[in-house]
Amino acid sequence: MKQSCPSLLNSPIGVFDSGSGGLTILAGLQKHLPGESFVYLGDHANAPYGPRTNSEIYALTQRAVEKLFSQGCRLVILACNTAAAIALRKLQQDWLPEHYPGQTHSILGILVPTIEAVTGRPWLETPVVTARASSDRIGLFATEATVRSRSYDTEVGKRSETIRLYSQACAELVPAIEQSLRADRMDRLILGYARELLAQVPPSSNSRPLDKVLLGCTHYPLALASFKRAFEELLPEADRPDFICQPSLCALSLKSYLDRHAARLNHTAPNESLTGPVTTPLLLTSLDSAIDHSSLDSLAEQTLGTSCSFRRV
Ligand code: DGL
């Protein structure tokens, strides 16, 4: 039975990704924030973002955020590690104050809660003290642009002197997931990336090669079973890493953000017509309506567990 849960916001929350990967984050948000309404935008026409230049990623992300604001969202989550790593800071610091002054609108990413989870410390805690930081070896799988940005390395490095991060770009994986590549071919592709990542890790006699694996692209949880099978094939059971679940840690972090900021976000709401939470999210895509959306719809249905239909925006 559906819980009745009060909404903290009187406007829908925008969730953006280059394609369908952000649906994994949306599923987490729906689970942990059942009272909120969501508008999801996938920029399928321009995906993947991973091989694009920083200025292309910035321009596409800015345009997507504007589209979500024009749908009545006043808070947009960049549910895309690539967009968050490349574009978020500039959007928050330069674009937002210039185009939406008065703090009526916000943009958040998913790197902050993920780095908090990886390092075990709050984002704003003064760095340097290392006593509480773990000495984990963490394997990061991400897009070329995220790996190139070194955002995870930099931010983790500021907070811990002992965590070792090994990054592996997976150039072919987003298109493979968007096209629902057959399971055996997906397994082979991911096995190759897992091998490359493990080859970077220096051998150690007294620990697992990797303590944790972070799927640092929101598409990758859609292929979680293949990642697990890869490590099963490559490592004995006792040496296999744990997986960090980005969707649920991001959802819990947003929940706490809303508890702190809902009053501000609601304060100057213009006459938006939303009267209460809409249980099914509005799913928008940049893909031409002449193109068949059925594969997008079925991936969304699988991820969200409800009948879905993308609309062109
Ligand atoms: N889901 C995006 C991410 O988290 C994928 C980016 C892409 O389109 O390459 O990075």
mmCIF file of C-alpha atoms and ligand atoms in Angstrom, residues 17-18 21-22 47-51 79-83 110 143 146 174 216-219, ligand 1:
data_model
loop_
_atom_site.group_PDB
_atom_site.id
_atom_site.type_symbol
_atom_site.label_atom_id
_atom_site.label_comp_id
_atom_site.label_asym_id
_atom_site.label_seq_id
_atom_site.Cartn_x
_atom_site.Cartn_y
_atom_site.Cartn_z
ATOM 1 C CA ASP A 17 21.071 12.838 -16.687
ATOM 2 C CA SER A 18 22.613 12.571 -20.139
ATOM 3 C CA GLY A 21 21.343 6.423 -16.006
ATOM 4 C CA GLY A 22 19.832 9.031 -13.689
ATOM 5 C CA ALA A 47 24.344 11.100 -24.963
ATOM 6 C CA PRO A 48 26.926 9.931 -24.161
ATOM 7 C CA TYR A 49 28.499 12.953 -22.492
ATOM 8 C CA GLY A 50 31.639 11.023 -21.443
ATOM 9 C CA PRO A 51 33.591 11.554 -24.698
ATOM 10 C CA ALA A 79 22.002 12.783 -11.434
ATOM 11 C CA CYS A 80 24.977 12.393 -13.733
ATOM 12 C CA ASN A 81 28.524 12.177 -12.389
ATOM 13 C CA THR A 82 29.916 13.564 -15.628
ATOM 14 C CA ALA A 83 27.694 16.664 -15.645
ATOM 15 C CA ILE A 110 25.805 13.635 -6.624
ATOM 16 C CA THR A 143 33.167 7.911 -17.861
ATOM 17 C CA THR A 146 34.718 12.089 -15.009
ATOM 18 C CA VAL A 174 27.106 4.018 -21.490
ATOM 19 C CA GLY A 216 30.766 6.483 -10.487
ATOM 20 C CA CYS A 217 28.415 6.746 -13.428
ATOM 21 C CA THR A 218 24.697 6.548 -12.802
ATOM 22 C CA HIS A 219 24.245 4.214 -15.757
HETATM 23 N N1 DGL B 1 25.116 8.752 -16.274
HETATM 24 C C1 DGL B 1 26.217 9.590 -16.655
HETATM 25 C C2 DGL B 1 27.208 9.685 -15.482
HETATM 26 O O1 DGL B 1 26.835 9.446 -14.341
HETATM 27 C C3 DGL B 1 26.762 9.095 -17.964
HETATM 28 C C4 DGL B 1 27.459 10.111 -18.769
HETATM 29 C C5 DGL B 1 27.525 9.848 -20.245
HETATM 30 O O2 DGL B 1 26.538 10.132 -20.926
HETATM 31 O O3 DGL B 1 28.593 9.433 -20.706
HETATM 32 O O4 DGL B 1 28.366 10.030 -15.643
#
